[in-house]
XYZ file of C-alpha atoms in Angstrom:
398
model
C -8.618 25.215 -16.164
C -11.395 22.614 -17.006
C -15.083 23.422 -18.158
C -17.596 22.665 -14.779
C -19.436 19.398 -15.566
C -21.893 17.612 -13.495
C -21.157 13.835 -12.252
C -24.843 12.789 -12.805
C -27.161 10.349 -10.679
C -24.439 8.300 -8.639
C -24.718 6.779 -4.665
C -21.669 8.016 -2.387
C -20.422 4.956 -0.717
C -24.791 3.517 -1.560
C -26.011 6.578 -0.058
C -29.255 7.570 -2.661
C -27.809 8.988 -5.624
C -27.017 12.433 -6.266
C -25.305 14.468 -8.725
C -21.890 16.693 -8.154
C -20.205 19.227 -9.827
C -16.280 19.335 -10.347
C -14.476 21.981 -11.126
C -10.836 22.059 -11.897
C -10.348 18.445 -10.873
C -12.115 18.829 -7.318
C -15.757 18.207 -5.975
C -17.540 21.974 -5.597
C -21.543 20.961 -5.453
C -23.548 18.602 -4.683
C -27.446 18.196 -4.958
C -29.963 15.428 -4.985
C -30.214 13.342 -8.384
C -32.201 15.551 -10.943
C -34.003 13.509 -13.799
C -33.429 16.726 -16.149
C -31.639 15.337 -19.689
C -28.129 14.877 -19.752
C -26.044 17.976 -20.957
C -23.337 17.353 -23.058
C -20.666 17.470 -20.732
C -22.147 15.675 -18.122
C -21.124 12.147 -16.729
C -23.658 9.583 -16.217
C -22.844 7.742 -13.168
C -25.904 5.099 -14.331
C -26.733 4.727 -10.415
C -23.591 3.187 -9.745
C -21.901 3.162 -6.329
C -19.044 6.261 -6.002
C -16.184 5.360 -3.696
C -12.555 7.012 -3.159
C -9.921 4.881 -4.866
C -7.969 2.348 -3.656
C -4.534 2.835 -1.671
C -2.180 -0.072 -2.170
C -0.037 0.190 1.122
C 2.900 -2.082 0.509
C 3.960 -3.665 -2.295
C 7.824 -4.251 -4.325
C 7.409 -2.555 -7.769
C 10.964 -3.099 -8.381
C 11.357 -7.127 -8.081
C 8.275 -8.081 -10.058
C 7.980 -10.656 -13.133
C 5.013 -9.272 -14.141
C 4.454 -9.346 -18.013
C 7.157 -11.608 -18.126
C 6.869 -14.943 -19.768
C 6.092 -17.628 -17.047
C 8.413 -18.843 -14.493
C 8.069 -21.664 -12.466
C 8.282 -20.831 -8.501
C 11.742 -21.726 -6.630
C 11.478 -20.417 -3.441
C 12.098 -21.133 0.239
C 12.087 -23.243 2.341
C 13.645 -20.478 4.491
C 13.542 -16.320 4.531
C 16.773 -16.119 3.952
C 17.010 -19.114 1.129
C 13.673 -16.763 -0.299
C 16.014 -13.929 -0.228
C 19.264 -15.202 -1.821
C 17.078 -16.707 -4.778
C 15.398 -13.743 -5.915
C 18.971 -12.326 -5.667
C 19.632 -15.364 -8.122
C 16.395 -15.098 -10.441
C 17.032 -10.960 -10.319
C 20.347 -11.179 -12.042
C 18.654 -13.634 -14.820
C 15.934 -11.266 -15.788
C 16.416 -9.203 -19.023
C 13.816 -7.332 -18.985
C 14.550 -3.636 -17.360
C 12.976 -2.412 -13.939
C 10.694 0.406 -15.964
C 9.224 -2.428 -18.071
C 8.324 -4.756 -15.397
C 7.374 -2.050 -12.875
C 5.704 -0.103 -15.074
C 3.274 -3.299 -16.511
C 2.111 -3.628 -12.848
C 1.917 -0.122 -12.415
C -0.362 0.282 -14.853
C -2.627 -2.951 -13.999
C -2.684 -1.569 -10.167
C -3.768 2.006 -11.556
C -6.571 0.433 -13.902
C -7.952 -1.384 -10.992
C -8.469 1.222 -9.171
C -5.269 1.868 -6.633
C -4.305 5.692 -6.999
C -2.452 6.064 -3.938
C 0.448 3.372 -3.226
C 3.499 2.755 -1.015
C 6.507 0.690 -2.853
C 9.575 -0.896 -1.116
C 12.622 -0.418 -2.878
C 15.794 -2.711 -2.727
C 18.800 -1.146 -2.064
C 22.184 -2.697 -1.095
C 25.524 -2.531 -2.443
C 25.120 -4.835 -4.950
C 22.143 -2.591 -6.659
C 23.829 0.178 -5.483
C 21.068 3.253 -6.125
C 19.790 1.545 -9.250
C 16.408 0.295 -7.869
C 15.566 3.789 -6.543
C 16.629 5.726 -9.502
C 14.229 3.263 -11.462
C 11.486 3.541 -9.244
C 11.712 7.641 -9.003
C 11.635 7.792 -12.780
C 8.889 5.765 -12.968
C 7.420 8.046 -10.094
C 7.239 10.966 -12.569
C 5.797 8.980 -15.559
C 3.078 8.640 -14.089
C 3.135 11.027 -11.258
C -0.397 12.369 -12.789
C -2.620 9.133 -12.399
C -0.918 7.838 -8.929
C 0.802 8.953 -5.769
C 3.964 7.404 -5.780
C 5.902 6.947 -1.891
C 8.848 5.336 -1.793
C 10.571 3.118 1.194
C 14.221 2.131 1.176
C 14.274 -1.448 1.784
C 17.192 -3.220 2.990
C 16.341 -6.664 2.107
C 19.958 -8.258 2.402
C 20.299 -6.516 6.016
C 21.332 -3.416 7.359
C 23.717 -3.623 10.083
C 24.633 -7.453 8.904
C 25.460 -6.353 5.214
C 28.570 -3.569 5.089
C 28.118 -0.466 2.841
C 24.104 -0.715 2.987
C 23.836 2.209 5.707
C 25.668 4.359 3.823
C 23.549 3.677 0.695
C 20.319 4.241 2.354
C 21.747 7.962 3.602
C 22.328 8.561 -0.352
C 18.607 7.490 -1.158
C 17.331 10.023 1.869
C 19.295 12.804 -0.013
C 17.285 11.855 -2.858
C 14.242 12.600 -1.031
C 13.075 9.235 -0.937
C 10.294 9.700 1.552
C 10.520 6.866 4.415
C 13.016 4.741 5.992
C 12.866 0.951 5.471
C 13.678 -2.079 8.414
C 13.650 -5.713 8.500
C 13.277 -8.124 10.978
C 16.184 -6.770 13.248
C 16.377 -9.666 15.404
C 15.808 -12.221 12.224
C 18.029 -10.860 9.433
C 20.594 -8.257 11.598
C 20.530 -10.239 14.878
C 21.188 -7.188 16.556
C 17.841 -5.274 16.744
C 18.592 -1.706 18.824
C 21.376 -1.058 16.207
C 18.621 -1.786 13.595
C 16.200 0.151 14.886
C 18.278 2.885 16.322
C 19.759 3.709 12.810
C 16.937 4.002 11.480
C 14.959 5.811 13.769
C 17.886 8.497 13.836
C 18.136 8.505 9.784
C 14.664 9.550 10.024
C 14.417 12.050 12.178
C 17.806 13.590 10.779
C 15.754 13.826 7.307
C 12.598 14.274 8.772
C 10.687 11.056 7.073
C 8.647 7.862 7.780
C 9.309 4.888 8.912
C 8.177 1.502 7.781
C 9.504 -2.358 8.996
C 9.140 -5.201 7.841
C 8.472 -7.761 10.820
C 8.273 -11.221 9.856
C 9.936 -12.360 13.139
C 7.196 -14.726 15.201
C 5.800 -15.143 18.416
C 7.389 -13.514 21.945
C 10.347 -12.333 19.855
C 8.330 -10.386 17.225
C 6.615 -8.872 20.038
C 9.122 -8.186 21.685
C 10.550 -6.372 18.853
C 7.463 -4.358 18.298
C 7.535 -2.914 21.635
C 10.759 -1.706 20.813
C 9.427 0.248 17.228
C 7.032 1.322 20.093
C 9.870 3.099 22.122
C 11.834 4.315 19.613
C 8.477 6.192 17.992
C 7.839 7.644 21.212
C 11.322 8.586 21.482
C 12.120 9.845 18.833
C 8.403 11.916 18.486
C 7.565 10.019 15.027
C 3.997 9.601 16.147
C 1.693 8.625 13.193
C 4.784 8.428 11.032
C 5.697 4.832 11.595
C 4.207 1.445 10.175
C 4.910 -2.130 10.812
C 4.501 -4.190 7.917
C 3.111 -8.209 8.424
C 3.675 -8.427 11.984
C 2.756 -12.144 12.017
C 3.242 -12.390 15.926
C 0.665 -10.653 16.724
C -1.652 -13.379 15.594
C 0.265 -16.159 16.919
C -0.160 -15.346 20.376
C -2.736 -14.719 23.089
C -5.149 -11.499 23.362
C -4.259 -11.104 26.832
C -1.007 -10.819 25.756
C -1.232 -8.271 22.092
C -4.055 -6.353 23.821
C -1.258 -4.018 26.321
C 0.880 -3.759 22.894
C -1.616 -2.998 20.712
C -3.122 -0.436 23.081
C 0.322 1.330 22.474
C 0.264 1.041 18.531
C -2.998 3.420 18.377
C -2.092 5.612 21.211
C 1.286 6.275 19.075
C -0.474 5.956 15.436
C 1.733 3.376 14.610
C -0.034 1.455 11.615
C -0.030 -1.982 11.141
C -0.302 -3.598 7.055
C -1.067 -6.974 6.280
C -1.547 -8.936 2.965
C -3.836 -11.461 4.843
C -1.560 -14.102 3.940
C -2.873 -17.673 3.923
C 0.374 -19.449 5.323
C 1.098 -18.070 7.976
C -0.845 -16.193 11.433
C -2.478 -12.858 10.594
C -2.722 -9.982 12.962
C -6.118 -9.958 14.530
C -7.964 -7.298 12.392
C -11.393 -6.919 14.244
C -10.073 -7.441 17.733
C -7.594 -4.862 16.542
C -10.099 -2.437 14.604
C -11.630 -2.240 18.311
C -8.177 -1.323 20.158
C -8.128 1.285 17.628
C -5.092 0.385 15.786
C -5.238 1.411 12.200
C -4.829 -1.689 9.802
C -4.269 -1.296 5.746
C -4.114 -3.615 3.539
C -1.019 -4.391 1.015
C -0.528 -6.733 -1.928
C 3.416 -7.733 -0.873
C 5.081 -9.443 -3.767
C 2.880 -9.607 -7.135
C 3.941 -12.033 -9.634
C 7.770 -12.048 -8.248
C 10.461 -14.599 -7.516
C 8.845 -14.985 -3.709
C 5.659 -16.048 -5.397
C 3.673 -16.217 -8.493
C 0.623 -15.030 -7.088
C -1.011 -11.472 -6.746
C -3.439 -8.991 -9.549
C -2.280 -5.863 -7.964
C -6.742 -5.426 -7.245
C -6.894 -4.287 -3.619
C -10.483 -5.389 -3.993
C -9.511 -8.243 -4.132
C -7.031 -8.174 -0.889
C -9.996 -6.837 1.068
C -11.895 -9.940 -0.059
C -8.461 -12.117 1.267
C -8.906 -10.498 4.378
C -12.459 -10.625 4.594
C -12.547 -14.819 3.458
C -9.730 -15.101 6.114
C -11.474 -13.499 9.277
C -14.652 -14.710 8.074
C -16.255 -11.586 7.499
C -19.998 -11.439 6.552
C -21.976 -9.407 8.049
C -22.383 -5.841 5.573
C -20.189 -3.498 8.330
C -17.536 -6.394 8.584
C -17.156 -6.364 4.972
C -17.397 -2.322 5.127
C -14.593 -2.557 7.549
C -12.293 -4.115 5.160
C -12.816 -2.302 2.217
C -12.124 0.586 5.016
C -8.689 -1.594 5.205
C -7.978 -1.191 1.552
C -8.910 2.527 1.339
C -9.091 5.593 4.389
C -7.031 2.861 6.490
C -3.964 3.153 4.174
C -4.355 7.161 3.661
C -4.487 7.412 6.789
C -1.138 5.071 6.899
C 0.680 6.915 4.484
C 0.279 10.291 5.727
C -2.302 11.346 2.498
C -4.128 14.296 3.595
C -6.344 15.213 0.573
C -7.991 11.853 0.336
C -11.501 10.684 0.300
C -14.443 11.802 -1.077
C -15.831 15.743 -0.288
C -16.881 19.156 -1.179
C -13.825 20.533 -2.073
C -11.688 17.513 -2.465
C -9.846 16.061 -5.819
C -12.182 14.361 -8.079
C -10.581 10.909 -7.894
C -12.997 8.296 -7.747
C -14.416 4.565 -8.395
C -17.511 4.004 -9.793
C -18.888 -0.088 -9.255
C -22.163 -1.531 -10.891
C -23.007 -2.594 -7.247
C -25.316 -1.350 -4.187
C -22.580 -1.489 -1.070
C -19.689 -1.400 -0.169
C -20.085 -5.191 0.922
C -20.986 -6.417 -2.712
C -18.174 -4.145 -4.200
C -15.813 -6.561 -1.650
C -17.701 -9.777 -2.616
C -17.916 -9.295 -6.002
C -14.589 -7.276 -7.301
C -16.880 -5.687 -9.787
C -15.117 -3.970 -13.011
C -15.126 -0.448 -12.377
C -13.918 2.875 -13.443
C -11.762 5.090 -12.224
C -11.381 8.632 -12.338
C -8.361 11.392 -11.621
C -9.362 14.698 -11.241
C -12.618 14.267 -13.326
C -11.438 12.786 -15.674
C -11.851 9.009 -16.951
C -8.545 6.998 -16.837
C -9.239 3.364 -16.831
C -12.291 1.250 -17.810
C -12.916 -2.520 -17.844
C -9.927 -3.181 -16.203
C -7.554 -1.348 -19.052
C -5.548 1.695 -18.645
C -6.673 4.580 -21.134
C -3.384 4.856 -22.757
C -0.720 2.702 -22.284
C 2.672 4.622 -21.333
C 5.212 1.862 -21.984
């Protein structure tokens, strides 16, 4: 059990500063600032701005170059062409899963992203190797960052022999949530998609979370169907649609009736607010009451060389690419990057309270809107206790 200490003179979310008390690794008092001298165990918060951390809701751990010396990009044109040369460039790399992984992991914790969702390849030519990686590295550092796991069958499902049976195995291994893609694009048969995987997770009682890259009428199409199945199978608030690019490529009138759906069945929606392609509608869905989060996708990998891993940053893609300005626009996007993808992933304990875990941010800035603007350098804290400054991890675990 840790000694009380007092979390002086800091601004909840630019509310006027106060001070707390945490106890054990959780919030227990709070009071109005006091301008008595510090104590020696005290924190000075220095006025800052006191936020919950960040929650990275989709990104591939497993298939990143990052720390790796630089290689150029040869991708596309085509999803599948994407797919088979990362299969290429995968084979190539030396360097193991736990080193790559864990280099990101690291950079993603020391910006500020405590909570995270990872996609997993699996398929029978990685057999069970990705997700034993990734669960290792789960419990390395299972005391700075919540760790969920998604089975991901990038190669196909249906199309690609031996993959069902894999993705059974990785259930057993309490993986937590079932992975899709495209099941009209990559299967070409989308209710045997979507109907094994709706009935793998209700058998083990888990999410469920699809990538949908398909476009237009036919990605709609396809979402009304995830829409069915949830209701069928009673997976309400347990499901999320990753990208969903359709649903900005096509007319209000038309996404309006479907989106309507999504938030009466708390089926989330995650985007990385891509720039080449159409991006769900985030305001006009904010409104219909659909909960959006916000993801980094691929950092650093063979699909592109781009991405930090700072969901700060992602909130500021969003908010450049809506054209966000106004201070509760910009609040509504860090929203995106933070309670949006708790509330995606199921987190219960998150956010700041009396009585809650004492994992929090702490930005040289006055709002919420700046902290978006200006991606300050910030610090974050796990149960109290200081974990990453200036952008650096307090003790490197590789």
């Amino acid at each position: 059990m840790s000694h009380p200490r007092w979390l002086r003179n800091i601004r909840p979310y630019g509310a006027p500063a106060e001070d707390l008390l945490i106890e054990n690794g959780k919030f227990t008092q709070r009071r109005p600032a006091s301008d008595a001298p510090l104590a020696a165990t005290d924190i000075d918060g220095q006025n800052q701005l006191l936020t919950a951390p960040l929650v990275e809701s989709h990104v591939h751990l497993d298939k990143t170059l990052y720390g790796q010396p630089w290689r150029p990009n040869s991708a596309g044109p085509t999803l599948k062409d994407y797919i088979s040369n990362e299969r290429r460039v995968l084979r190539e790399v030396k360097a193991p899963i736990a080193e790559r992984a864990g280099a990101l992991l690291e950079n993603c914790i020391a910006r500020g992203s405590l909570t995270m969702r990872c996609h997993v390849d699996i398929d029978p030519e990685f057999g069970l190797r990705h997700v034993e990686a990734m669960q290792h590295l789960r419990e390395t550092y299972s005391d700075l960052i919540d760790l969920q796991l998604v089975v991901f069958p990038q190669t196909g499902l249906i199309s690609r022999p031996g993959t069902a049976e894999l993705m059974r195995e990785a259930m057993a291994l309490s993986v937590e949530n079932v992975g899709g893609l495209d099941p009209c694009g990559i299967d070409n048969d989308p209710i045997a998609q979507l109907d094994f995987v709706f009935k793998l997770a209700r058998e083990f009682q888990r999410g469920v979370d699809i990538h949908l890259h398909d476009k237009g009428e036919l990605g709609l199409w396809q979402i009304a169907r995830i829409a069915d199945y949830t209701e069928r199978f009673n997976l309400q608030n347990r499901v999320m649609i990753s990208h969903a690019y359709c649903l900005g490529m096509l007319p209000w009138s038309q996404v309006k009736p479907v989106a309507e759906r999504l938030a009466a069945l708390g089926i989330s929606l995650m985007s990385s607010a891509p720039a080449d392609c159409a991006v769900p509608p985030f305001l006009a869905l904010r409104e219909a009451g659909v909960n959006v989060c916000l993801g980094s996708d691929g950092i650093r990998d063979a699909w592109s060389p781009m991405g930090n891993g700072d969901m700060l940053e992602r909130a500021m893609l969003l908010a450049f690419r809506f054209d966000l300005g106004k201070d509760d626009e910009l609040a509504a996007a860090f929203d995106a990057a933070t309670v949006n993808g708790a509330r995606a992933l199921g987190v219960e304990e998150y956010g700041f309270g009396i009585g809650r875990p004492a994992d929090f941010l702490l930005m040289p800035v006055e709002t919420l809107g700046e902290a978006v603007v200006a991606r300050p350098v910030r610090q974050v804290y796990r149960g109290g206790e200081l974990i990453a400054s200036g952008g650096r991890l307090l003790g490197s675990r590789l």
